[in-house]
Amino acid sequence: MAADTCCWPVIFYDGDRPVAISCITRYRADAGILTEGIVQKLIGTVREFLPSFLHLKIVFAGLPISAGQRGLLILQDTDHEAVVQMMDCALQDIAGRESAALIVLKEFENSDSSWTDQFSRELRYHKADSLPMNRLEPAFESFDAYLAARSARSRSSIRQSLRKLREAGCHVVQIPGGPEAIERFTDEAHRLYLEVREKSPAKLETAPVAFFHELSRQMGDSAHFTFIYQAERIVGVSCSLKYGNSYQLLFCGIDYAINDQAHLYFNVMFADMDYGLRQNVARINFGQTSDSFKVRLGCKQVPLNIYVKGRRIFRPLLWLIRPFVLPPIALLPPIETFSKKRPNASKQTPRDQPRSGNKLSPREQNSPRDQRPRDQKSHQSKDLSFNNCPSDHP
């Protein structure tokens, strides 16, 4: 996040009782982050001459990090309509004071639409697709159990990646947040994160090294860090959070100079998956990039929605360019890469039990977005290969 990023915690009360919470943030961001194809190339061409093109001051309802989290949380027994109206007033007030070009509420699942669509129905926001979340609903107690259930070919590929890490002289250190994590997350570790960020097509914010230190300090055991070293030199890093029944991968960094040799990116993901599986959580969120790789890991893509409103000249302009800057985003179809005979398949852990609230509503079941497979031909293979590192790391 930029040095001029500002945050305003917002709490809504019903009498003395808090019933909803949000965090409004303001920073400059790339308004063309969701564009694809020709439009994305055109924006890139313009930026060769005007580097700041479409980098606008935006007010967000949501934390200043990209984790696919809801930007507004409301208790079930609350007057949602009243909260939505007050949230819009708060956003409009701050956007006016900060001279923001856009207001964005991020990021909501389809199950939230019964109340979030009030923003588009009554308050003149544009509802649009955000990048989908790659989510794994664990059915295994550890990475070893997960690996044993893979098809023979994909199991061999994963083991080859693990072997490459060892042969490169690398070792993995995993620790919770706290003083040791702060000490290990050096400027060099932060540089690895910046390298990955620069290669990502979705650059919304840049977290400074102080962010990781404060996350480690304030979240304590809820934060988790993976460090990969080659001898004493750090070559890979990741940061994750456990909250409630979820495990969220936030950021990673790798040394591209030895990535092909050691399969660093894959091994960071494997290490984080192993830790997440052992936390007995209901879901592991792998982030919103490197979709093809993560779907092959067994993730399913969860559609997310945002609500966008333009201000001043950007209000009519947004109406005109909406199809280009807020295009529909198709989901990748799930891929079956597990063998038909899974070890201990009859044994259910608590996370394998049916969970209330996981059934799709009729709206979700019939969502056109869920039925628009993307790059179908490139996802037909039932085996997982790790010969090439994805180009759009999280």
Coordinates of C-alpha atoms in Angstrom, one line a residue, residues 18-335:
P18 CA -22.7 -3.0 17.2
V19 CA -24.4 -4.7 14.2
A20 CA -22.0 -4.1 11.2
I21 CA -18.4 -3.2 10.5
S22 CA -16.3 -2.1 7.6
C23 CA -13.0 -0.4 6.8
I24 CA -13.0 2.4 4.3
T25 CA -9.7 2.9 2.6
R26 CA -8.4 5.4 0.1
Y27 CA -5.4 5.0 -2.2
R28 CA -4.4 5.2 -5.8
A29 CA -5.1 2.0 -7.7
D30 CA -5.1 0.7 -11.3
A31 CA -8.7 1.1 -12.6
G32 CA -7.9 -1.2 -15.4
I33 CA -7.0 -4.2 -13.2
L34 CA -9.9 -6.4 -14.5
T35 CA -9.4 -5.7 -18.2
E36 CA -8.3 -8.5 -20.5
G37 CA -7.1 -9.1 -24.1
I38 CA -7.1 -6.2 -26.5
V39 CA -8.2 -3.6 -23.9
Q40 CA -5.4 -4.6 -21.6
K41 CA -2.9 -4.4 -24.4
L42 CA -4.2 -1.0 -25.4
I43 CA -3.9 0.3 -21.8
G44 CA -0.4 -1.0 -21.7
T45 CA 0.5 0.9 -24.9
V46 CA -1.0 4.1 -23.6
R47 CA 1.1 3.7 -20.4
E48 CA 4.3 3.6 -22.4
F49 CA 3.7 7.4 -22.9
L50 CA 1.4 8.1 -19.9
P51 CA 2.6 5.8 -17.0
S52 CA -0.2 7.0 -14.7
F53 CA -3.1 6.4 -17.1
L54 CA -6.1 5.0 -15.3
H55 CA -4.2 5.0 -12.0
L56 CA -7.0 6.8 -10.0
K57 CA -7.7 7.8 -6.5
I58 CA -10.3 5.3 -5.3
V59 CA -12.2 4.9 -2.1
F60 CA -12.8 1.3 -1.2
A61 CA -15.1 -0.5 1.2
G62 CA -12.6 -3.1 2.3
L63 CA -9.1 -3.6 3.8
P64 CA -6.1 -2.2 1.8
I65 CA -5.0 -5.8 0.9
S66 CA -6.3 -8.1 -1.7
A67 CA -7.6 -11.2 0.0
G68 CA -11.1 -11.6 -1.5
Q69 CA -12.6 -10.5 1.8
R70 CA -16.0 -8.8 2.3
G71 CA -15.8 -5.1 2.6
L72 CA -18.9 -4.9 4.8
L73 CA -20.0 -7.4 7.4
I74 CA -23.5 -7.3 8.9
L75 CA -25.1 -9.4 11.6
Q76 CA -28.0 -11.6 10.4
D77 CA -30.7 -10.1 12.6
T78 CA -29.9 -6.5 11.4
D79 CA -31.8 -4.1 9.2
H80 CA -29.5 -4.6 6.2
E81 CA -31.3 -2.0 4.1
A82 CA -30.6 0.7 6.7
V83 CA -26.9 -0.3 7.0
V84 CA -26.5 -0.2 3.2
Q85 CA -27.9 3.3 3.0
M86 CA -25.6 4.5 5.8
M87 CA -22.6 2.8 4.2
D88 CA -23.3 4.6 1.0
C89 CA -23.5 7.9 2.8
A90 CA -20.2 7.2 4.6
L91 CA -18.5 6.3 1.3
Q92 CA -19.9 9.4 -0.5
D93 CA -18.7 11.7 2.3
I94 CA -15.2 10.3 2.4
A95 CA -15.0 10.2 -1.4
G96 CA -16.0 13.9 -1.5
R97 CA -13.5 15.0 1.0
E98 CA -10.7 13.0 -0.7
S99 CA -11.7 14.0 -4.2
A100 CA -11.8 10.3 -5.3
A101 CA -12.7 9.3 -8.8
L102 CA -14.4 6.0 -8.0
I103 CA -16.1 4.2 -5.1
V104 CA -15.7 0.4 -4.9
L105 CA -17.2 -2.1 -2.5
K106 CA -15.3 -5.4 -2.5
E107 CA -15.6 -8.4 -2.5
F108 CA -18.9 -10.3 -2.0
E109 CA -20.0 -13.9 -2.9
N110 CA -23.2 -14.7 -4.7
S111 CA -24.8 -15.7 -1.4
D112 CA -24.6 -12.0 -0.3
S113 CA -26.5 -10.7 -3.3
S114 CA -29.9 -10.7 -1.5
W115 CA -28.7 -7.6 0.3
T116 CA -25.7 -6.3 -1.5
D117 CA -27.6 -5.8 -4.7
Q118 CA -29.3 -2.9 -3.0
F119 CA -26.2 -0.9 -4.0
S120 CA -26.9 -1.5 -7.7
R121 CA -30.7 -1.5 -7.6
E122 CA -31.2 1.7 -5.5
L123 CA -27.9 3.5 -5.2
R124 CA -26.6 3.6 -8.8
Y125 CA -23.6 1.3 -8.3
H126 CA -22.5 -1.0 -11.1
K127 CA -22.3 -4.6 -10.1
A128 CA -19.4 -6.4 -11.7
D129 CA -17.3 -9.5 -11.6
S130 CA -14.1 -9.5 -9.5
L131 CA -11.3 -12.0 -9.8
P132 CA -12.6 -15.3 -8.5
M133 CA -11.2 -16.9 -5.3
N134 CA -9.4 -20.2 -5.7
R135 CA -10.7 -22.3 -2.8
L136 CA -9.9 -25.7 -1.6
E137 CA -12.3 -27.5 0.7
P138 CA -10.0 -29.9 2.5
A139 CA -10.8 -33.7 2.6
F140 CA -7.4 -34.7 3.9
E141 CA -5.6 -34.3 7.3
S142 CA -2.2 -33.6 5.8
F143 CA -0.3 -33.0 2.6
D144 CA 0.9 -36.6 2.7
A145 CA -2.7 -37.8 2.7
Y146 CA -3.5 -35.4 -0.1
L147 CA -0.5 -36.6 -2.1
A148 CA -1.5 -40.3 -1.6
A149 CA -4.9 -39.6 -3.1
R150 CA -3.6 -38.0 -6.3
S151 CA -3.4 -39.9 -9.6
A152 CA -0.1 -41.7 -10.1
R153 CA 1.1 -39.2 -12.8
S154 CA 0.3 -36.0 -10.8
R155 CA 1.8 -37.6 -7.6
S156 CA 5.0 -38.3 -9.5
S157 CA 5.1 -34.6 -10.7
I158 CA 4.6 -33.3 -7.2
R159 CA 7.3 -35.6 -5.8
Q160 CA 9.6 -34.4 -8.6
S161 CA 9.1 -30.8 -7.5
L162 CA 9.8 -31.7 -3.8
R163 CA 12.9 -33.5 -4.9
K164 CA 14.1 -30.5 -6.9
L165 CA 13.9 -28.4 -3.8
R166 CA 16.1 -30.8 -1.8
E167 CA 18.6 -31.2 -4.7
A168 CA 19.0 -27.4 -4.9
G169 CA 20.1 -27.5 -1.2
C170 CA 17.0 -25.7 0.0
H171 CA 15.1 -26.2 3.3
V172 CA 11.7 -24.9 4.6
V173 CA 11.1 -23.1 7.9
Q174 CA 7.5 -22.5 9.0
I175 CA 6.7 -20.4 12.0
P176 CA 3.8 -18.4 13.5
G177 CA 3.8 -14.7 13.8
G178 CA 5.9 -13.1 16.5
P179 CA 9.5 -11.9 17.1
E180 CA 11.2 -14.6 15.1
A181 CA 9.0 -14.1 12.1
I182 CA 9.7 -10.3 12.2
E183 CA 13.4 -11.0 12.4
R184 CA 13.3 -13.4 9.5
F185 CA 11.1 -11.1 7.3
T186 CA 14.1 -9.0 6.2
D187 CA 14.3 -6.4 3.4
E188 CA 15.5 -9.3 1.2
A189 CA 12.4 -11.3 1.9
H190 CA 10.3 -8.2 1.0
R191 CA 12.3 -7.9 -2.2
L192 CA 11.2 -11.4 -3.2
Y193 CA 7.6 -10.4 -2.6
L194 CA 8.1 -7.3 -4.8
E195 CA 9.5 -9.5 -7.6
V196 CA 6.4 -11.6 -7.6
R197 CA 4.1 -8.6 -7.4
E198 CA 5.8 -7.1 -10.5
K199 CA 5.1 -10.2 -12.5
S200 CA 1.4 -10.4 -11.5
P201 CA -1.2 -8.9 -13.9
A202 CA -3.3 -7.9 -10.9
K203 CA -1.5 -5.2 -9.0
L204 CA -3.9 -3.4 -6.7
E205 CA -1.6 -2.5 -3.8
T206 CA 2.0 -2.8 -2.6
A207 CA 2.5 -3.8 1.0
P208 CA 5.6 -2.3 2.7
V209 CA 7.9 -4.4 4.9
A210 CA 6.3 -2.7 7.9
F211 CA 3.0 -4.3 7.0
F212 CA 4.4 -7.8 7.4
H213 CA 6.1 -6.9 10.6
E214 CA 2.9 -5.4 12.1
L215 CA 0.8 -8.4 10.8
S216 CA 3.2 -10.7 12.6
R217 CA 3.2 -8.6 15.8
Q218 CA -0.5 -8.0 16.0
M219 CA -1.9 -11.3 14.7
G220 CA 0.5 -13.5 16.6
D221 CA -0.3 -17.2 16.3
S222 CA -3.1 -16.5 13.8
A223 CA -0.4 -15.4 11.3
H224 CA 1.8 -18.0 9.6
F225 CA 5.0 -17.5 7.7
T226 CA 6.9 -19.9 5.4
F227 CA 10.5 -19.2 4.6
I228 CA 12.7 -21.2 2.1
Y229 CA 16.4 -21.0 2.4
Q230 CA 19.3 -22.1 0.2
A231 CA 22.0 -22.5 2.8
E232 CA 21.6 -19.2 4.7
R233 CA 20.2 -17.2 1.8
I234 CA 16.4 -16.6 1.7
V235 CA 14.9 -17.6 -1.7
G236 CA 11.2 -18.0 -0.9
V237 CA 8.6 -16.6 1.5
S238 CA 4.9 -16.6 2.1
C239 CA 2.5 -15.0 4.6
S240 CA -0.9 -16.5 5.5
L241 CA -3.7 -16.0 8.1
K242 CA -6.0 -18.4 10.0
Y243 CA -9.2 -16.9 11.0
G244 CA -12.4 -18.7 12.2
N245 CA -12.8 -21.8 10.0
S246 CA -10.6 -20.5 7.1
Y247 CA -6.9 -20.4 6.2
Q248 CA -6.0 -17.6 3.8
L249 CA -2.8 -17.4 1.7
L250 CA -2.0 -13.7 1.4
F251 CA 1.3 -13.0 -0.3
C252 CA 4.4 -14.9 -1.5
G253 CA 7.8 -14.1 -2.9
I254 CA 10.4 -16.2 -4.7
D255 CA 13.9 -15.8 -6.2
Y256 CA 13.3 -16.2 -9.9
A257 CA 17.0 -16.9 -10.5
I258 CA 16.6 -20.4 -9.1
N259 CA 12.9 -21.0 -9.5
D260 CA 13.3 -23.3 -12.4
Q261 CA 16.0 -25.3 -10.6
A262 CA 14.2 -25.6 -7.3
H263 CA 10.5 -25.2 -8.2
L264 CA 10.2 -22.6 -5.5
Y265 CA 6.7 -21.4 -6.3
F266 CA 5.3 -24.9 -6.2
N267 CA 7.1 -25.8 -3.0
V268 CA 5.9 -22.6 -1.3
M269 CA 2.3 -23.6 -2.2
F270 CA 2.8 -27.2 -1.1
A271 CA 4.2 -26.1 2.3
D272 CA 1.4 -23.7 2.9
M273 CA -1.2 -26.3 1.8
D274 CA 0.4 -28.8 4.3
Y275 CA 0.1 -26.3 7.1
G276 CA -3.4 -25.4 6.2
L277 CA -4.6 -29.0 6.0
R278 CA -3.3 -29.6 9.5
Q279 CA -5.3 -26.7 10.9
N280 CA -8.6 -28.7 10.5
V281 CA -10.2 -25.7 8.7
A282 CA -13.3 -25.9 6.4
R283 CA -11.6 -24.0 3.5
I284 CA -8.2 -22.9 2.3
N285 CA -8.3 -19.8 0.1
F286 CA -5.4 -19.8 -2.3
G287 CA -5.9 -16.3 -3.7
Q288 CA -7.1 -14.8 -6.9
T289 CA -4.3 -15.4 -9.4
S290 CA -2.4 -18.3 -10.9
D291 CA -5.8 -19.8 -11.6
S292 CA -4.8 -22.7 -13.9
F293 CA -2.2 -24.0 -11.4
K294 CA -4.5 -23.8 -8.4
V295 CA -7.5 -25.4 -10.2
R296 CA -5.1 -28.3 -10.9
L297 CA -4.3 -28.5 -7.2
G298 CA -7.9 -29.3 -6.6
C299 CA -9.3 -25.8 -6.0
K300 CA -12.7 -24.6 -7.1
Q301 CA -13.3 -21.1 -8.3
V302 CA -15.7 -19.1 -6.2
P303 CA -17.2 -16.1 -8.1
L304 CA -16.8 -12.7 -6.3
N305 CA -18.6 -9.4 -7.0
I306 CA -17.8 -5.8 -6.6
Y307 CA -19.9 -2.6 -6.7
V308 CA -18.5 0.5 -8.4
K309 CA -19.7 4.0 -8.6
G310 CA -18.1 6.9 -10.5
R311 CA -17.9 10.4 -9.3
R312 CA -18.2 13.7 -11.2
I313 CA -16.9 13.2 -14.7
F314 CA -16.2 9.5 -14.0
R315 CA -19.9 8.8 -13.4
P316 CA -21.0 9.2 -17.1
L317 CA -17.6 8.0 -18.2
L318 CA -18.0 4.7 -16.3
W319 CA -21.3 4.1 -18.0
L320 CA -19.6 4.4 -21.4
I321 CA -16.5 2.3 -20.7
R322 CA -18.0 -0.2 -18.3
P323 CA -18.0 -3.1 -20.8
F324 CA -14.3 -2.6 -21.3
V325 CA -13.0 -1.9 -17.7
L326 CA -15.5 -4.2 -15.9
P327 CA -15.8 -7.2 -18.2
P328 CA -17.5 -10.4 -17.2
I329 CA -15.0 -12.9 -15.8
A330 CA -15.5 -16.6 -16.6
L331 CA -14.7 -19.4 -14.2
L332 CA -12.4 -22.3 -14.9
P333 CA -14.1 -25.6 -14.7
P334 CA -12.9 -27.9 -11.8
I335 CA -10.5 -30.7 -12.7

